[in-house]
PDB file of C-alpha atoms in Angstrom:
ATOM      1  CA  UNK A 106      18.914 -83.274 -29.854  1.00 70.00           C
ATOM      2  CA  UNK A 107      19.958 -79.741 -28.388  1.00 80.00           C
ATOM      3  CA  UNK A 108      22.918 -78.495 -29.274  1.00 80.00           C
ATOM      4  CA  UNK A 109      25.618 -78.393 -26.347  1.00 89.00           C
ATOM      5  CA  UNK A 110      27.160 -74.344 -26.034  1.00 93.00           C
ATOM      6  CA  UNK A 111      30.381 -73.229 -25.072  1.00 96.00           C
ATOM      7  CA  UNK A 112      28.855 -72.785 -21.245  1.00 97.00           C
ATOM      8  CA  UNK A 113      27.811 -76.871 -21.256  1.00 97.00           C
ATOM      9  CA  UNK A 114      31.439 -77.666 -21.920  1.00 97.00           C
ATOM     10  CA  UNK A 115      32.568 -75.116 -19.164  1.00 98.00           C
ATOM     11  CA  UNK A 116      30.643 -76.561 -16.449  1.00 98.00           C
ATOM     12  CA  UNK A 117      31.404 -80.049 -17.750  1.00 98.00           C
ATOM     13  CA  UNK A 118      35.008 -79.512 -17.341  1.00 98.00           C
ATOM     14  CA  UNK A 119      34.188 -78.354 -13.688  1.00 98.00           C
ATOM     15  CA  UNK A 120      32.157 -81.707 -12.818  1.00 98.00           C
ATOM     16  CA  UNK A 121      34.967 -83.351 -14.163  1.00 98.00           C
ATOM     17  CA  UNK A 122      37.660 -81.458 -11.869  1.00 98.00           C
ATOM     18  CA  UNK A 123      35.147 -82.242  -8.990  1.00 98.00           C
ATOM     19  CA  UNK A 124      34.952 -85.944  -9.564  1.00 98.00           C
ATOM     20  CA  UNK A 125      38.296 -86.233  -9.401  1.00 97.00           C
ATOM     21  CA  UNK A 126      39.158 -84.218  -6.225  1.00 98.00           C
ATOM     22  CA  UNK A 127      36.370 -86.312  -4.618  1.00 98.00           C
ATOM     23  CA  UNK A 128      37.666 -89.603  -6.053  1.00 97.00           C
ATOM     24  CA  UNK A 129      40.787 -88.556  -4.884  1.00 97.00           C
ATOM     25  CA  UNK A 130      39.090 -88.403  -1.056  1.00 97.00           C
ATOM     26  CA  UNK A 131      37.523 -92.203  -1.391  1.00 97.00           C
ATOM     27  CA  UNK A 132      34.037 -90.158  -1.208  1.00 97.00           C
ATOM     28  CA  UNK A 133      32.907 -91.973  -4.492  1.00 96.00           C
ATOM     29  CA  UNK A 134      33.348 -96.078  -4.806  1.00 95.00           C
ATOM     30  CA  UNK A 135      32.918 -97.749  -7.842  1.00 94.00           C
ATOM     31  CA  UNK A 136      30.495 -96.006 -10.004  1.00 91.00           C
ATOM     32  CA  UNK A 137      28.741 -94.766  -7.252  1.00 94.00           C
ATOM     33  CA  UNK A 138      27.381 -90.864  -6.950  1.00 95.00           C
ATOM     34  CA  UNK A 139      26.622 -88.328  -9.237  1.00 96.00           C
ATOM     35  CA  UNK A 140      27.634 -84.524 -10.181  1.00 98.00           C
ATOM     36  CA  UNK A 141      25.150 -81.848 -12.079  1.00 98.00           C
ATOM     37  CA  UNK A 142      25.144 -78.293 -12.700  1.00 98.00           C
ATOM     38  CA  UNK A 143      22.601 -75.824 -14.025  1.00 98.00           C
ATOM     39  CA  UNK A 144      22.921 -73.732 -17.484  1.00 98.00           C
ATOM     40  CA  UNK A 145      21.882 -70.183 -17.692  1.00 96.00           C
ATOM     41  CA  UNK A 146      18.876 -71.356 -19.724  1.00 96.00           C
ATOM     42  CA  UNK A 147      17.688 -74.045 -17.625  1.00 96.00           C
ATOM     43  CA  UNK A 148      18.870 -76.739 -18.691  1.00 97.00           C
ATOM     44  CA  UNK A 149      21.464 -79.092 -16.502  1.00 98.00           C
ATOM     45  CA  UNK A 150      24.233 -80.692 -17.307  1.00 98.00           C
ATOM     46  CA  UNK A 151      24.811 -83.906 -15.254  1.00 97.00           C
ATOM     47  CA  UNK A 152      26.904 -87.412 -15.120  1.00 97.00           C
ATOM     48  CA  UNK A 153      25.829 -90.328 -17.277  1.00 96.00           C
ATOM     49  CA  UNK A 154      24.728 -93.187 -15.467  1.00 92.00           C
ATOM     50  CA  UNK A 155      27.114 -95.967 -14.102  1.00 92.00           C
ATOM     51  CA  UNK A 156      30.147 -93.427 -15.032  1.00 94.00           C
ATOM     52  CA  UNK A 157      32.969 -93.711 -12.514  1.00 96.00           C
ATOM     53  CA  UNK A 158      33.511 -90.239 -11.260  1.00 96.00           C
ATOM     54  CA  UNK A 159      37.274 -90.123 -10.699  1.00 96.00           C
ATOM     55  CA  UNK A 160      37.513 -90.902 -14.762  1.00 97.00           C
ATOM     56  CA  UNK A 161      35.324 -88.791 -16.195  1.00 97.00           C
ATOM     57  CA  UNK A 162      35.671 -87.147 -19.657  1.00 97.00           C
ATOM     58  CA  UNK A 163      33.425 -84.529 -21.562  1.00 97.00           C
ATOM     59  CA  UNK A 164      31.246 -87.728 -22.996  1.00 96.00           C
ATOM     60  CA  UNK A 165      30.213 -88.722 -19.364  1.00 97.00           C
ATOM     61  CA  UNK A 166      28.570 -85.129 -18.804  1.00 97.00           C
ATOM     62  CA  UNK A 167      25.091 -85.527 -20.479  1.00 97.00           C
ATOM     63  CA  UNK A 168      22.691 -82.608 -20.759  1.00 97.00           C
ATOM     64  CA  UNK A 169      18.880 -82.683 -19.517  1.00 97.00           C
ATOM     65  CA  UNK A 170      16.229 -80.323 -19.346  1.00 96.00           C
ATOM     66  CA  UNK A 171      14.947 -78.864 -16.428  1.00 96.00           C
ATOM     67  CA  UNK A 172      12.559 -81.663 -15.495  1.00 95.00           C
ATOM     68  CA  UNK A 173      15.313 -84.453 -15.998  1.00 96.00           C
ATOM     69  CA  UNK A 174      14.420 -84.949 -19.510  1.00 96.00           C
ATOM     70  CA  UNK A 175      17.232 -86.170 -21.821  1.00 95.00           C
ATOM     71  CA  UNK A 176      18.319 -83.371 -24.169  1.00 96.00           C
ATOM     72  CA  UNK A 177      21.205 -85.849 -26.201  1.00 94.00           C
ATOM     73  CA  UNK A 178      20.318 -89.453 -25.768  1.00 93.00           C
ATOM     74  CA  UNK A 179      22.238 -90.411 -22.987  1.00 94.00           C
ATOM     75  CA  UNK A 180      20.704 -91.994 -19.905  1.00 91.00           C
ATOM     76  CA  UNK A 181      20.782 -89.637 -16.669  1.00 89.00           C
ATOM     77  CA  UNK A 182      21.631 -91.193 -13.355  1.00 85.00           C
ATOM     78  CA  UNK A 183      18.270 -92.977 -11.473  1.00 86.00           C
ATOM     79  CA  UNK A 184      18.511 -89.680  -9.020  1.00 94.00           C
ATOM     80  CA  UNK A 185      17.949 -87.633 -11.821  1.00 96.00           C
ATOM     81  CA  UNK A 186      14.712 -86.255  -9.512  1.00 96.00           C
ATOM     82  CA  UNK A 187      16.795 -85.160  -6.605  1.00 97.00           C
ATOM     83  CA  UNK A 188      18.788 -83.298  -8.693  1.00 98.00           C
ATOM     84  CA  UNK A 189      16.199 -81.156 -10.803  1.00 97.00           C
ATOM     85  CA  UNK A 190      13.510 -80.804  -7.400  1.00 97.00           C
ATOM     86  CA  UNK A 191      16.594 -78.880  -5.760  1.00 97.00           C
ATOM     87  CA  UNK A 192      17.031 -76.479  -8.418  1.00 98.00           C
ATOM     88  CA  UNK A 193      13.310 -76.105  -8.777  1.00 96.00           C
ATOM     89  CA  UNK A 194      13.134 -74.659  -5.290  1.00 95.00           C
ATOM     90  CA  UNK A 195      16.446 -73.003  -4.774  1.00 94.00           C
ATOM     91  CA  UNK A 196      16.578 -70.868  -7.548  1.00 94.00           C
ATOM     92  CA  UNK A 197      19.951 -69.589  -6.145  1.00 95.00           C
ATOM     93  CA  UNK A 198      21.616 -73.091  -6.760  1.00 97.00           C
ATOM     94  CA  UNK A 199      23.626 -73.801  -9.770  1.00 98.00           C
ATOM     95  CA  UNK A 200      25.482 -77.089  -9.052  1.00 98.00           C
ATOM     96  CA  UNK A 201      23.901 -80.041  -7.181  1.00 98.00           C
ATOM     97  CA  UNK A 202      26.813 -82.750  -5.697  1.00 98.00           C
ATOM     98  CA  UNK A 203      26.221 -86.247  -4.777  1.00 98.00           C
ATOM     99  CA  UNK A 204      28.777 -88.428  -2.984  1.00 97.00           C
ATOM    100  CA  UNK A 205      28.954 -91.767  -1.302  1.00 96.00           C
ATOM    101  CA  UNK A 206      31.054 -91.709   1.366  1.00 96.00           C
ATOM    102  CA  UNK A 207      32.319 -93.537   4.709  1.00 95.00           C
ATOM    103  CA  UNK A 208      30.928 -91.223   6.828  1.00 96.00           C
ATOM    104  CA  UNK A 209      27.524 -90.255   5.702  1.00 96.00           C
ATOM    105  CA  UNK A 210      26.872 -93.892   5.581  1.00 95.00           C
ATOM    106  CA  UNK A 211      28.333 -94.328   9.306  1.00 95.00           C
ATOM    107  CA  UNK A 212      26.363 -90.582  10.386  1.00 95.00           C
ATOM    108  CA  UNK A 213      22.885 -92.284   9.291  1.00 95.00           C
ATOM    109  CA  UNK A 214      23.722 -95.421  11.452  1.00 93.00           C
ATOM    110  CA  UNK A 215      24.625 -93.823  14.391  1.00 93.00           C
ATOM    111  CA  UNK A 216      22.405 -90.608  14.259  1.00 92.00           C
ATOM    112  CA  UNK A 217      19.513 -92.269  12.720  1.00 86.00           C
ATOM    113  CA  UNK A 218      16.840 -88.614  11.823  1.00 94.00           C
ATOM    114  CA  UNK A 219      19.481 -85.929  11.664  1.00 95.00           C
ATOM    115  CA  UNK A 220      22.596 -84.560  12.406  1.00 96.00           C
ATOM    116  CA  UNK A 221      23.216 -81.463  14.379  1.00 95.00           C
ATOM    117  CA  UNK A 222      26.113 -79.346  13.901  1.00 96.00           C
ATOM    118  CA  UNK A 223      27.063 -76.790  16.290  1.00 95.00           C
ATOM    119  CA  UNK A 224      29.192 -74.081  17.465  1.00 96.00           C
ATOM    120  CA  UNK A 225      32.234 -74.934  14.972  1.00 97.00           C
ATOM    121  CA  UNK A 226      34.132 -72.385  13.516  1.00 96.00           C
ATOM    122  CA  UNK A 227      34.295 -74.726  10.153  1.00 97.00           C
ATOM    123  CA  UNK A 228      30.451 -73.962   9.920  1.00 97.00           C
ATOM    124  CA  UNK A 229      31.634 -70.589   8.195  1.00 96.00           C
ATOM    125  CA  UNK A 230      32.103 -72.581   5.566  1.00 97.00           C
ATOM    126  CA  UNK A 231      28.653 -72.479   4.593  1.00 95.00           C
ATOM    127  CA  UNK A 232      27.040 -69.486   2.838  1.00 91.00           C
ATOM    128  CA  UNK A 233      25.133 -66.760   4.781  1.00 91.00           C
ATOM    129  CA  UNK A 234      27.029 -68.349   8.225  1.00 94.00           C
ATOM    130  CA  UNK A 235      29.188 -65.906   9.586  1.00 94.00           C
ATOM    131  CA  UNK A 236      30.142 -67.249  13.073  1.00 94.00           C
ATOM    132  CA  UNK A 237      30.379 -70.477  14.993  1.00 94.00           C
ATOM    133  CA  UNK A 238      27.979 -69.773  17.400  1.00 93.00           C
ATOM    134  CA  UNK A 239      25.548 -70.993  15.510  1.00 92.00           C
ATOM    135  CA  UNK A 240      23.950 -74.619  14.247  1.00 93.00           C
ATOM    136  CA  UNK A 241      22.707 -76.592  11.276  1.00 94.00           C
ATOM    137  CA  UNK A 242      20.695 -79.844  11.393  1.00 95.00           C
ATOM    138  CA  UNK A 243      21.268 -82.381   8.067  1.00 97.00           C
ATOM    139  CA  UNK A 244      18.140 -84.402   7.889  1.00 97.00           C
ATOM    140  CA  UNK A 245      18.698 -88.569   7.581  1.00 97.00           C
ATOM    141  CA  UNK A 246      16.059 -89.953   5.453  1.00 98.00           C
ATOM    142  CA  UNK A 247      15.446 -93.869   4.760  1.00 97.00           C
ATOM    143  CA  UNK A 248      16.590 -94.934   1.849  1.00 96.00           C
ATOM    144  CA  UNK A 249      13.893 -95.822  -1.309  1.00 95.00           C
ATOM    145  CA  UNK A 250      14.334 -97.369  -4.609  1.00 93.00           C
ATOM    146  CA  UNK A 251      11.468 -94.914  -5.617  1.00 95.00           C
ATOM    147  CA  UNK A 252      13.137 -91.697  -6.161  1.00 95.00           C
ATOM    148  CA  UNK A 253       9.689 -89.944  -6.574  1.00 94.00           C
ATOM    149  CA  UNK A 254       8.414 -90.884  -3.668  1.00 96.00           C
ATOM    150  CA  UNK A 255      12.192 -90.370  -1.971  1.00 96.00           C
ATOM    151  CA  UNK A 256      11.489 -86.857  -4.036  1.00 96.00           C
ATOM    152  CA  UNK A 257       8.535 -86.109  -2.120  1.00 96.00           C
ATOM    153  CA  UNK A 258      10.034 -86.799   1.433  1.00 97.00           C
ATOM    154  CA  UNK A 259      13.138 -84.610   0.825  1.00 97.00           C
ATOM    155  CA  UNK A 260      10.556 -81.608  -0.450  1.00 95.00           C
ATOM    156  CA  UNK A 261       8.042 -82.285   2.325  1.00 95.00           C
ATOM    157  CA  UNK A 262      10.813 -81.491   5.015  1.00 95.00           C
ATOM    158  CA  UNK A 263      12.148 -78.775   3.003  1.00 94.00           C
ATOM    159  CA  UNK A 264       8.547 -77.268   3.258  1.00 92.00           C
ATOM    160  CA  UNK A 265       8.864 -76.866   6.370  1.00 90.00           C
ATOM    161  CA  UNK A 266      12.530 -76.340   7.005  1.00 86.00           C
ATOM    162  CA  UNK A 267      13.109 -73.486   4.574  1.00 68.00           C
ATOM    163  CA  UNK A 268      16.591 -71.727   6.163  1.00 73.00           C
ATOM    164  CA  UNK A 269      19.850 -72.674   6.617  1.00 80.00           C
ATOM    165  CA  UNK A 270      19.477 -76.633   5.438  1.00 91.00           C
ATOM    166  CA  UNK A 271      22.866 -77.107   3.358  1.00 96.00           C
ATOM    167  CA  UNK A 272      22.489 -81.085   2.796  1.00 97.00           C
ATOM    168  CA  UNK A 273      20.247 -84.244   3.368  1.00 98.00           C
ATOM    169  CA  UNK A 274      21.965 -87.465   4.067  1.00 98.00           C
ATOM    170  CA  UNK A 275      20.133 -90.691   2.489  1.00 97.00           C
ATOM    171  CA  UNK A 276      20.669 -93.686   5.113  1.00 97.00           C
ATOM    172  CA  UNK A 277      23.144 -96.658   3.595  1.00 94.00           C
ATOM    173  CA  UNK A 278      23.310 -94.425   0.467  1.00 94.00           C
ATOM    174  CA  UNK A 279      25.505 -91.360   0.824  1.00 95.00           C
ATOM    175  CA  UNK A 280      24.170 -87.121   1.256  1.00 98.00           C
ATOM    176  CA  UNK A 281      23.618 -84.551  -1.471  1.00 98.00           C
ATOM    177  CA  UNK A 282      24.845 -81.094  -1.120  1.00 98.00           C
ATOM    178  CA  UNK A 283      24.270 -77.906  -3.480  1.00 97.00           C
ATOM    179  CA  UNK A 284      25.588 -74.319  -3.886  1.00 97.00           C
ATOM    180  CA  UNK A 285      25.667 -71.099  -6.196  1.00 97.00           C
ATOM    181  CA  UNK A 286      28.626 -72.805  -8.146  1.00 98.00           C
ATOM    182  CA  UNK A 287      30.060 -76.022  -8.213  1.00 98.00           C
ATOM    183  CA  UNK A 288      32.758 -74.471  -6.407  1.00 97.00           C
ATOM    184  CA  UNK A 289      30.809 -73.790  -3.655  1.00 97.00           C
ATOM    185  CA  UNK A 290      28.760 -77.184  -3.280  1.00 98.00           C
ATOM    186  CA  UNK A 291      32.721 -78.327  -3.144  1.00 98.00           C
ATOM    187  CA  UNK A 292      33.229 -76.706  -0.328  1.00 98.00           C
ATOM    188  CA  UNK A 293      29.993 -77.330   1.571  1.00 98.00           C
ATOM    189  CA  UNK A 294      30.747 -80.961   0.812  1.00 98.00           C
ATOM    190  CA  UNK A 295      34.006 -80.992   2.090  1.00 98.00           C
ATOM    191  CA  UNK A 296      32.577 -78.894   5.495  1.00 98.00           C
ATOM    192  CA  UNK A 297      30.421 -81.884   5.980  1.00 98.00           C
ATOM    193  CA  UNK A 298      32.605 -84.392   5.142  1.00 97.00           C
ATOM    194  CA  UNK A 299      34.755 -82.977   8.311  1.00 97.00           C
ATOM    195  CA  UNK A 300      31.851 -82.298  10.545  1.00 97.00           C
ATOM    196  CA  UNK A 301      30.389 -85.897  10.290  1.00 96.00           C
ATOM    197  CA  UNK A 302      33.942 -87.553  10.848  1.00 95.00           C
ATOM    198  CA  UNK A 303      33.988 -85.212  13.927  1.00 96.00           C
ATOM    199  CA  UNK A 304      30.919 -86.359  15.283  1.00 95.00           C
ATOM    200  CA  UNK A 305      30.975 -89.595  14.658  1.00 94.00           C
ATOM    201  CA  UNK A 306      34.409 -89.908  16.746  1.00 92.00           C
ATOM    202  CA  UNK A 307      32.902 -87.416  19.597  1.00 91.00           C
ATOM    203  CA  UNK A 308      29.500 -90.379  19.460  1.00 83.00           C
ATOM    204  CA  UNK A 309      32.595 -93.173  20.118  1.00 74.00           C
ATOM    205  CA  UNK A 310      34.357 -91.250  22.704  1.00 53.00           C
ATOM    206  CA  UNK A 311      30.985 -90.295  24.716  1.00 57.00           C
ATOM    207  CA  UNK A 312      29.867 -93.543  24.137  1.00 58.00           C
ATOM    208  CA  UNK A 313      33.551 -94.896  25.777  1.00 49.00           C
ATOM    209  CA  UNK A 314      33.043 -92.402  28.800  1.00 55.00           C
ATOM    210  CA  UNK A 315      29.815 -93.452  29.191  1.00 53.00           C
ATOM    211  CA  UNK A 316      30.906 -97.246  30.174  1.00 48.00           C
TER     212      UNK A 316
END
């Protein structure tokens, strides 16, 4: 067992704030979704599996090492993976958030391979964008029961994609977003959130014109 420092409880109590702003949205159902954040020594703190995330408390914020290794006993969330292979390549990222919501789930219908955003002014919202006239694609990727080899898909098009990708949606599932504090991945998430609703009433509208 590793002992749990001051910082642990800290970011614990922001996961917890976070689950219950995005509760409070209807972007996590049930049980569904999960929250982590990374420690100055590399280690992660992260929800326990099957914890609803509009009621969590300090005991529902488990702590794993940097390859998704237990560190207290508790069992991590299946998507453990998705969580540690982000931090692995983004050293800038400290918090790693994972909702399920209506409209990532109605974005991977409709858009089926990715999403492009452009020329909002709401894309300042992301960090390092400093004007609307610009655009961001969020990649759609099947959903997969084997989070290694789901692992290995997201990673592949990050190898190739290495600027400006702020999220990946996962088709039927939900999207995961990340930033240099939980406070940011908030925001990002909340950015999306608004930019897929817009699109996916702009695809019904065209769609209406169209006919």
């Amino acid at each position: 067992m590793t002992a749990k420092t001051d910082e642990f409880f800290r970011k614990a109590d922001q996961l917890i704030a976070a689950g219950r702003f995005i509760d409070s949205k209807g972007w996590v159902p049930a049980t569904s979704g999960n929250f982590s954040a990374k420690l100055s020594d590399g280690n992660i703190a992260i929800t326990v599996s099957g914890r609803h995330k509009g009621r969590l408390q300090t005991d529902d914020i488990m702590l794993i090492d940097s390859k998704g290794h237990s560190l207290d006993g508790k069992k991590p969330s299946a998507e453990t993976l998705l969580h540690t292979s982000l931090y692995q390549r983004f050293p800038e990222v400290q918090a790693v958030l994972h909702p399920h919501s209506i409209n990532a789930t109605l974005t991977a219908r409709l858009f089926k391979h990715e999403i492009v955003l452009k020329d909002y002014e709401l894309l300042k919202a992301f960090a390092g964008i400093n004007t609307h006239e610009t655009r961001i694609s969020i990649p759609i990727f099947a959903n997969d029961q084997d989070i290694p080899r789901l692992a290995d898909k997201v990673d592949n098009y990050l190898d190739h994609h290495t600027h400006d990708v702020y999220g990946y949606i996962i088709a039927g599932h939900g999207f995961y977003t990340w930033g240099a504090s939980v406070d940011d991945a908030l925001r990002h998430l909340e950015a999306l959130e608004f930019l897929f609703d817009v699109e996916i009433r702009l695809h019904g509208v065209t769609r209406l014109c169209a006919h």
